[in-house]
Short mmCIF file of C-alpha atoms in Angstrom, two decimals:
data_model
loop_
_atom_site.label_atom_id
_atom_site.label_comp_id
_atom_site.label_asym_id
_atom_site.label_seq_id
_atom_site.Cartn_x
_atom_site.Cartn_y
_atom_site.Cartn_z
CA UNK A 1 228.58 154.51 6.44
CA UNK A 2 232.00 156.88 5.98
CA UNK A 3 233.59 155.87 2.20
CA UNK A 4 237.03 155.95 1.01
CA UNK A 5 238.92 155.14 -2.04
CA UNK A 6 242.03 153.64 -1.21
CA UNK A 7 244.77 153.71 -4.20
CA UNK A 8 247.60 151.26 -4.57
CA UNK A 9 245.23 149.00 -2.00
CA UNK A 10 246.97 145.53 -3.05
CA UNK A 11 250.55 145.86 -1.24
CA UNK A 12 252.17 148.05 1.13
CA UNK A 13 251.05 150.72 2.95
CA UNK A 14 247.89 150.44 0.68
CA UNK A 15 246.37 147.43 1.49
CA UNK A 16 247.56 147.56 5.47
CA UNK A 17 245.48 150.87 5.18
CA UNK A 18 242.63 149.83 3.58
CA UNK A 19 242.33 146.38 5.80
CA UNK A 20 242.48 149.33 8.39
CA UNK A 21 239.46 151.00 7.35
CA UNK A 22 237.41 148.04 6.39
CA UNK A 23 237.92 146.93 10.39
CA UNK A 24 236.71 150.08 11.67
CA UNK A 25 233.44 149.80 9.74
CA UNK A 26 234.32 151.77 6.65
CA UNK A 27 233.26 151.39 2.88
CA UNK A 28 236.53 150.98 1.19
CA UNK A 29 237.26 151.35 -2.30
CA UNK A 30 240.40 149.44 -3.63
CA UNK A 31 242.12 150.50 -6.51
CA UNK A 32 245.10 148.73 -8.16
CA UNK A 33 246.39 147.67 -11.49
CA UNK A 34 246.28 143.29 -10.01
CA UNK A 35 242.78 142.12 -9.87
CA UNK A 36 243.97 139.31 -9.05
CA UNK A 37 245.63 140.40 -5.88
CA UNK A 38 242.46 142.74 -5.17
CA UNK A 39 240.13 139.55 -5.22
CA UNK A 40 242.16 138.10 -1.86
CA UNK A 41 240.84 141.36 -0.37
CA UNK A 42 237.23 140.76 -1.04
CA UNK A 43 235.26 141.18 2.12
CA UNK A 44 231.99 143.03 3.30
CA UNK A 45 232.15 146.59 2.38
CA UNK A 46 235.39 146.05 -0.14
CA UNK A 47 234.64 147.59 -3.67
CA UNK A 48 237.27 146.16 -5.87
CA UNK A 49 238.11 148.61 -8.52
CA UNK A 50 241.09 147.21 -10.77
CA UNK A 51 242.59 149.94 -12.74
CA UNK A 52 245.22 151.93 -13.80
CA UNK A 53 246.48 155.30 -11.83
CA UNK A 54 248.02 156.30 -14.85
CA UNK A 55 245.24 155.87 -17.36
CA UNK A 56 242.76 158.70 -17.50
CA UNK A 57 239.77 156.78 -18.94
CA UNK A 58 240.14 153.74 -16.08
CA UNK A 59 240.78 155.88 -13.16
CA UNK A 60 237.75 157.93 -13.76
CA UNK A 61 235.59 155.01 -14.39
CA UNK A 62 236.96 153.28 -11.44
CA UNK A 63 235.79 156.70 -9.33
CA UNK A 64 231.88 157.09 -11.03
CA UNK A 65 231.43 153.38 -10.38
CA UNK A 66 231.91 154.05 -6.62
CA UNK A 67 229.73 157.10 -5.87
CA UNK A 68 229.63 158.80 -2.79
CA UNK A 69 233.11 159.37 -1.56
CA UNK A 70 234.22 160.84 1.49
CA UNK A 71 237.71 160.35 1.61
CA UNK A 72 240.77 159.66 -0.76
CA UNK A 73 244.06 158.40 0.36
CA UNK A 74 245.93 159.27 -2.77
CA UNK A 75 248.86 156.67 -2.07
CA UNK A 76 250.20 154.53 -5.14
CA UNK A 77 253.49 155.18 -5.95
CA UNK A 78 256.57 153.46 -7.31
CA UNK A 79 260.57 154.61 -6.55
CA UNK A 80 261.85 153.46 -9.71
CA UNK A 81 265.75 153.06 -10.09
CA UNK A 82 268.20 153.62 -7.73
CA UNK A 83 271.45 155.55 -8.96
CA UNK A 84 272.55 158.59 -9.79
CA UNK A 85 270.99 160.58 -12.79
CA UNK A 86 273.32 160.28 -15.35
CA UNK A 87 272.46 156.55 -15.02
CA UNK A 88 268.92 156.98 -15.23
CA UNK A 89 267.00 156.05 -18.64
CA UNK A 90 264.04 158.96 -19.60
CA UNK A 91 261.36 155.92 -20.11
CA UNK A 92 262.42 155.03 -16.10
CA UNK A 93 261.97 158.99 -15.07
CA UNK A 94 258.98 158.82 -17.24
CA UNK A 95 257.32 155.57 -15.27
CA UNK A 96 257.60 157.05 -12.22
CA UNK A 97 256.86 160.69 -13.31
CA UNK A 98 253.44 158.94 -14.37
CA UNK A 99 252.57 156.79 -11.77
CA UNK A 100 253.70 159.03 -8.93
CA UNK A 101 252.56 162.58 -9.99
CA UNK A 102 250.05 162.38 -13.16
CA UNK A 103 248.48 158.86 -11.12
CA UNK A 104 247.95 161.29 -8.16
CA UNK A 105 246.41 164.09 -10.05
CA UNK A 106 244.12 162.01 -12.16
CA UNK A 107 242.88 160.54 -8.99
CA UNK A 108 242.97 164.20 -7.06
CA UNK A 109 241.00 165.26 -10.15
CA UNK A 110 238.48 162.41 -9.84
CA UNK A 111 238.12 162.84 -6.22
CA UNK A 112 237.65 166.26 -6.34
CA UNK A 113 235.03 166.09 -9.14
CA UNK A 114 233.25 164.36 -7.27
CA UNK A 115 233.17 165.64 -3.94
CA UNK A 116 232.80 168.96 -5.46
CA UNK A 117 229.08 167.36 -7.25
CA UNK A 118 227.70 165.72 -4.79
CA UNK A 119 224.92 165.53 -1.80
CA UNK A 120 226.19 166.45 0.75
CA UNK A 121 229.09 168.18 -0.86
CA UNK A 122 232.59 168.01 0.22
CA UNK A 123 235.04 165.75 1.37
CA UNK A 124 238.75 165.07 2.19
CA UNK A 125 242.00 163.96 -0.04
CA UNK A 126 244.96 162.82 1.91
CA UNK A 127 248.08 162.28 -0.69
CA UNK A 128 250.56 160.14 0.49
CA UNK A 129 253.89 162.01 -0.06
CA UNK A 130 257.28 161.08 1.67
CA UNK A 131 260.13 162.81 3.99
CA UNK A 132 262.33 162.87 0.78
CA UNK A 133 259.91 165.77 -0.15
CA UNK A 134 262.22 167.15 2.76
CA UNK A 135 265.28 165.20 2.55
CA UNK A 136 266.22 162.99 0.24
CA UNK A 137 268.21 160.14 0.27
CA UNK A 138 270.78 159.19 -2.39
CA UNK A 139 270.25 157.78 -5.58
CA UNK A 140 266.96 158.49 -5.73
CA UNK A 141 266.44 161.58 -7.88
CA UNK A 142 263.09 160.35 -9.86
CA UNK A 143 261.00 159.17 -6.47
CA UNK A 144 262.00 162.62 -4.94
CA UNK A 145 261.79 164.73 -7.62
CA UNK A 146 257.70 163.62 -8.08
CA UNK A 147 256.82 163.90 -3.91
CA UNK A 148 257.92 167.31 -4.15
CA UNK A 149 255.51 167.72 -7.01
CA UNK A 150 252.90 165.70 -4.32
CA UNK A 151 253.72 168.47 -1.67
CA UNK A 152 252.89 171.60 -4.22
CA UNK A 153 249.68 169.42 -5.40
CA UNK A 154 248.34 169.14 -1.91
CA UNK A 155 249.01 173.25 -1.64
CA UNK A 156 246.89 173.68 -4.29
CA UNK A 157 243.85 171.82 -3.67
CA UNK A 158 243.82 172.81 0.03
CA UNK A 159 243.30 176.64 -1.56
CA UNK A 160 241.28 175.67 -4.52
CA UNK A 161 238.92 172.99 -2.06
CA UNK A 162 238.00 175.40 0.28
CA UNK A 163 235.35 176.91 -1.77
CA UNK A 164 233.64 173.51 -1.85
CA UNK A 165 234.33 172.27 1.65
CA UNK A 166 236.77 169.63 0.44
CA UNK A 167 240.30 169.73 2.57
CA UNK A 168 243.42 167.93 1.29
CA UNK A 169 246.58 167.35 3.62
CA UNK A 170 249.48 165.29 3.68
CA UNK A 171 251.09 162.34 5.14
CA UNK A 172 254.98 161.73 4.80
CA UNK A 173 256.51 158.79 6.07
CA UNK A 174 259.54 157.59 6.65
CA UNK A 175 260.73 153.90 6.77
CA UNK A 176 257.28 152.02 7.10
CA UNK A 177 258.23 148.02 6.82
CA UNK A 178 257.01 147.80 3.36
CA UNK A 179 258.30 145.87 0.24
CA UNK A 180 259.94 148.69 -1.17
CA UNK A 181 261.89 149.38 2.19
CA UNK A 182 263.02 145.92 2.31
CA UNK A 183 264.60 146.18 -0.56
CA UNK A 184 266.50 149.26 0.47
CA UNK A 185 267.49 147.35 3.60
CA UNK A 186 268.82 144.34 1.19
CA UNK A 187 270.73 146.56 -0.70
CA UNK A 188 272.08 148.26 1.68
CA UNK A 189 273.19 144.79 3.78
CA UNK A 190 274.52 143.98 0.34
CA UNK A 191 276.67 147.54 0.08
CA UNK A 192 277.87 146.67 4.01
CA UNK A 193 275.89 149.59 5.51
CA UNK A 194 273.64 149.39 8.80
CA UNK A 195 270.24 148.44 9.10
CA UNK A 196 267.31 151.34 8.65
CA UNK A 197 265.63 151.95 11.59
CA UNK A 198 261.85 150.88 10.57
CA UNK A 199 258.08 150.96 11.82
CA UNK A 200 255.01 149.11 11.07
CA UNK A 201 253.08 149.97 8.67
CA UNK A 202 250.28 149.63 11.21
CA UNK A 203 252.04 153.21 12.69
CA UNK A 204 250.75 154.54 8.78
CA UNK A 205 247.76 152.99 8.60
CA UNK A 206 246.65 154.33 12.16
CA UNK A 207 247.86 157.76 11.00
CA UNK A 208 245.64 157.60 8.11
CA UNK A 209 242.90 156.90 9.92
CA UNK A 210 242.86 159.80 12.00
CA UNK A 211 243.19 162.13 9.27
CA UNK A 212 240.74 160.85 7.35
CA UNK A 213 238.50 161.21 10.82
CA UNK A 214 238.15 164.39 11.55
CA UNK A 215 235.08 166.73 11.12
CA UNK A 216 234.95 168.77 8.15
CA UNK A 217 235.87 172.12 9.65
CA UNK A 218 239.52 170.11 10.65
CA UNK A 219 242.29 169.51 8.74
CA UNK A 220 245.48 167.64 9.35
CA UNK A 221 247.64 170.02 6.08
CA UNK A 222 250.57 167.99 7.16
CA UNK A 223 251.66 165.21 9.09
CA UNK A 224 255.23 163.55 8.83
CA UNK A 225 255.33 159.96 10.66
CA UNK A 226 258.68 158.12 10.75
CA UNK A 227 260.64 155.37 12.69
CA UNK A 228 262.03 157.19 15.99
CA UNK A 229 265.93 156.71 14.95
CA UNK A 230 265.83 157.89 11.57
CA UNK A 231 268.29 160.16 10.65
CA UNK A 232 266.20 162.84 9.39
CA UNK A 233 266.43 165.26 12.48
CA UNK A 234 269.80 166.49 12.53
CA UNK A 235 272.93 167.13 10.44
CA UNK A 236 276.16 164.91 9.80
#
């Protein structure tokens, strides 16, 4: 049975991912700071593993407790505030500094630990990153700022994986129906602007999935998935 460890599994693109998996016959690992929220998920072949992204100790607990691992899909995140940077309090940049960038290395560095050590060795990390690691949109300086930090961490352990058949790519979206996307859209009702063009999150999960398929001597290094109408292709 194919394993992954799913990260921010309890909302979002997370758990529609993970559900994903766990349909398709899977092992799935699901990591999240709510155990309560994790224990609705509880099925056949669910591993609940509540913990912290940001805490060094939990996370790599959370990875020896569920052994063999063939996959990763290095997705928690937060966006944190939305307004310019003079506006912007250091514990906020420091929040999502930790849960976006160090949460994704400490689980990178788990992952990798232990693909890297065991029989057979090898496996894949797919780090969930975003288009505004190619354009970003305004007012969000701290959620951008880290997925550009995502993009040069998947660079690096594509290169340094190689060596012990363990691939890493990455997946940006753009305008999945999440939580955190409604909220944009609410504010943005509120502030008299247009509606975002959206997708399902199905679109991600799908997306995930066939990364996270393909044989060992593959590698999707980048994929960018996004509703049709965004405005990301082309200039004002």
């Amino acid at each position: 049975m194919k394993t992954i460890i799913v990260t921010g599994a309890s909302s979002g693109i997370g758990r529609e991912t993970a559900q994903y998996f766990l349909d398709h016959g899977w092992r799935v690992g699901l990591i999240a700071r709510r155990s309560d929220v994790l224990a609705e998920m509880a099925q056949q072949n669910a591993v609940l593993l509540p913990c912290d992204v940001t805490d060094e100790a939990q996370v790599d607990a959370a990875f020896a407790q569920f052994g063999h691992l063939d996959v990763l899909f290095n997705n928690a995140g937060m966006f944190g505030p939305q307004t310019t940077i003079d506006e912007i309090a250091l514990a906020d940049w420091k929040q999502v500094v930790d849960v976006n960038l160090t949460g994704m290395f400490l689980c990178a560095r788990a992952a990798f630990r232990q693909m890297r050590h065991q029989t057979p060795r090898g496996g894949r990390i797919i780090n969930n990153g975003s288009i505004s690691a190619f354009t970003p949109r305004e007012g969000s300086v701290c959620y951008t700022t880290t997925k550009h930090g995502v993009s040069g961490l998947t660079k690096t352990l594509s290169l340094d994986g190689r060596a012990f058949d363990i691939a890493c790519g990455q997946i940006d979206i753009g305008n999945a129906r999440t939580d955190l996307v409604q909220n944009l859209e609410k504010k943005r009702a509120a502030e008299g602007l247009e509606p975002l063009p959206t997708m399902a999150v199905e679109d991600v999960a799908r997306s995930v999935f066939h990364m996270a398929s393909l044989p060992p001597e593959a590698n999707v290094q980048s994929m960018m998935v996004m509703a049709t109408k965004m405005p990301h292709i082309g200039r004002g």
